XYZ file of C-alpha atoms in Angstrom:
196
model
C -0.192 -0.259 0.290
C 3.228 2.202 0.431
C 4.710 1.332 -2.058
C 1.675 2.146 -3.971
C 0.733 5.863 -2.437
C 4.786 6.107 -2.954
C 4.362 5.648 -6.603
C 2.095 7.320 -7.344
C 3.377 10.681 -5.240
C 6.557 9.648 -7.782
C 4.201 9.423 -10.566
C 3.135 12.617 -9.807
C 5.806 14.102 -8.750
C 7.246 12.707 -12.365
C 3.777 13.959 -14.268
C 4.716 18.326 -12.471
C 8.371 17.737 -14.130
C 7.210 16.534 -17.315
C 4.683 19.224 -17.606
C 7.142 21.580 -16.480
C 10.470 20.274 -18.505
C 7.551 20.737 -21.273
C 6.514 24.796 -19.975
C 10.056 25.467 -19.411
C 10.554 24.022 -23.213
C 7.873 26.133 -24.510
C 9.391 29.554 -22.302
C 12.912 28.197 -23.866
C 10.353 29.135 -28.031
C 10.118 33.052 -27.305
C 13.746 33.523 -26.086
C 14.223 30.669 -29.302
C 12.116 33.447 -30.214
C 14.582 36.418 -28.950
C 17.254 36.876 -31.125
C 14.313 37.559 -34.199
C 13.580 39.949 -30.948
C 17.142 40.346 -31.451
C 17.313 40.927 -34.923
C 14.306 42.860 -34.563
C 16.770 45.436 -32.410
C 18.951 45.436 -34.948
C 15.948 46.197 -37.199
C 15.257 48.819 -35.706
C 18.292 50.382 -36.343
C 16.860 49.388 -39.537
C 13.828 50.886 -39.175
C 16.007 53.742 -37.579
C 17.285 53.994 -41.402
C 13.777 54.738 -42.387
C 13.723 57.373 -39.708
C 16.446 58.500 -41.645
C 14.717 58.432 -45.009
C 11.238 60.498 -43.320
C 13.023 63.156 -42.962
C 14.524 62.915 -45.943
C 10.271 62.986 -46.863
C 9.576 65.299 -45.035
C 11.985 67.025 -47.159
C 10.677 67.039 -50.388
C 7.812 68.993 -48.665
C 10.301 71.333 -47.655
C 11.214 72.088 -51.324
C 7.795 71.797 -51.512
C 8.062 74.780 -48.903
C 10.325 76.577 -50.836
C 7.681 78.174 -53.231
C 8.663 82.635 -52.560
C 6.033 84.383 -51.131
C 5.295 87.540 -52.891
C 8.277 90.548 -53.190
C 10.601 88.383 -52.748
C 13.034 87.964 -55.509
C 12.986 85.203 -57.794
C 14.077 83.772 -61.025
C 13.695 81.212 -63.558
C 12.860 78.158 -61.712
C 11.647 79.485 -58.639
C 8.326 79.434 -57.498
C 6.074 82.106 -56.366
C 2.733 82.273 -54.655
C 1.078 84.879 -55.423
C -2.910 84.626 -53.343
C -2.960 81.390 -53.669
C -2.417 81.202 -57.605
C 1.124 79.029 -57.439
C 3.148 80.369 -60.827
C 6.503 78.961 -61.402
C 8.723 80.278 -64.223
C 10.004 76.968 -65.602
C 12.765 78.027 -68.257
C 13.283 81.096 -71.177
C 14.086 80.041 -74.554
C 15.008 81.825 -77.967
C 12.494 82.006 -80.894
C 13.284 83.172 -84.257
C 9.602 83.229 -84.546
C 7.772 81.003 -87.410
C 7.276 81.503 -91.096
C 4.802 83.987 -90.849
C 6.280 86.336 -88.285
C 9.679 86.475 -87.584
C 11.183 90.032 -84.645
C 12.733 92.936 -86.448
C 16.187 93.346 -87.162
C 17.893 93.539 -83.519
C 16.200 92.234 -82.072
C 14.675 88.375 -80.630
C 11.289 86.145 -79.564
C 12.022 86.000 -75.806
C 9.498 82.301 -74.987
C 9.071 81.747 -71.335
C 7.753 78.694 -69.633
C 5.232 78.946 -67.493
C 3.490 76.976 -65.326
C 0.392 77.749 -62.637
C -1.192 75.562 -60.107
C -4.717 77.057 -58.559
C -4.489 76.314 -54.603
C -7.780 78.753 -54.361
C -11.208 78.388 -54.490
C -12.957 79.624 -57.191
C -11.819 79.232 -61.285
C -8.417 81.591 -62.132
C -8.038 82.975 -65.802
C -5.529 83.472 -66.671
C -4.441 85.915 -70.255
C -0.754 85.690 -71.534
C -0.917 89.040 -72.252
C -3.364 90.897 -69.800
C -2.273 88.333 -66.397
C 1.849 88.995 -67.474
C 4.198 91.139 -68.619
C 7.731 91.453 -69.861
C 10.081 94.703 -68.794
C 13.651 95.487 -68.977
C 15.410 97.664 -66.866
C 14.288 101.038 -68.474
C 10.625 99.881 -66.865
C 10.053 99.430 -71.534
C 6.820 97.352 -71.411
C 7.125 94.260 -74.150
C 4.888 93.066 -76.383
C 3.298 89.565 -77.115
C 3.736 88.856 -80.422
C 1.477 86.236 -82.670
C 3.123 83.071 -83.667
C 2.539 79.187 -84.353
C 6.079 78.812 -82.465
C 4.523 78.876 -78.931
C 1.784 77.063 -77.204
C 0.313 79.621 -75.650
C -0.635 79.918 -71.393
C -4.063 81.384 -71.422
C -6.840 79.978 -70.234
C -9.185 79.053 -66.605
C -7.873 76.623 -63.670
C -10.241 75.205 -61.921
C -9.065 74.568 -58.229
C -6.567 72.645 -58.216
C -6.197 72.362 -61.869
C -2.808 73.431 -63.252
C -2.007 75.291 -66.452
C 1.791 75.111 -68.434
C 2.782 77.468 -71.373
C 4.460 79.699 -72.800
C 4.226 82.925 -73.721
C 6.714 85.183 -76.348
C 8.393 88.612 -75.869
C 9.438 90.253 -79.287
C 12.876 92.235 -77.041
C 15.645 93.789 -78.433
C 18.740 91.257 -78.526
C 21.498 93.421 -76.029
C 18.518 94.353 -73.241
C 19.098 94.089 -69.980
C 17.525 93.116 -65.997
C 14.710 91.797 -68.566
C 11.911 90.858 -65.647
C 8.888 88.329 -65.830
C 5.936 89.620 -63.939
C 2.631 87.614 -63.226
C -0.343 90.136 -61.394
C -4.356 90.492 -60.370
C -5.692 94.091 -61.025
C -7.850 93.452 -58.453
C -5.191 92.080 -56.273
C -1.866 92.950 -54.398
C 1.700 93.531 -55.662
C 3.368 91.037 -58.415
C 5.006 87.772 -58.293
C 8.454 89.202 -60.106
C 10.854 87.012 -61.666
C 14.481 87.907 -63.048
C 14.669 86.714 -66.775
C 17.857 87.050 -67.137
């Protein structure tokens, strides 16, 4: 009887030890998963790298914040925010005109390419002849010739939309201090870019 009790107690004790050992094995498995956690800590370094990329992603909006306010000097390639109308002077090229219209002697067509984005709440009407102007250092205002050599910048831009086009100006070949400007007679100030 005593032997049966000892054997029973031994069996229960053995079962408890076996269960505890299995539990330890399972408990050891998470530590076996701890190396991936350690890899995760290395991965945290790797995640740290994407976090370093996050500031770079934040730098891209910072590039978008390179938008200049009205009155700050701008140049070719710069973007100016004119009361919610965001204008970029993309490029400037020279043109000899087309078969029907050529610049007069000692003159050249300066063709500016502009992108206008409407960040406002109302449609914006863009007229290459009325919204933009080209002047030189003596404040001479240049006219816009009509030529087939360009894709004119004219139209209405809905909120959130944008329009890209060109505007030609007939200017003297040796002109100094050319400036492109944009303005709305109903709003204050003008956006100004130095063309040369």
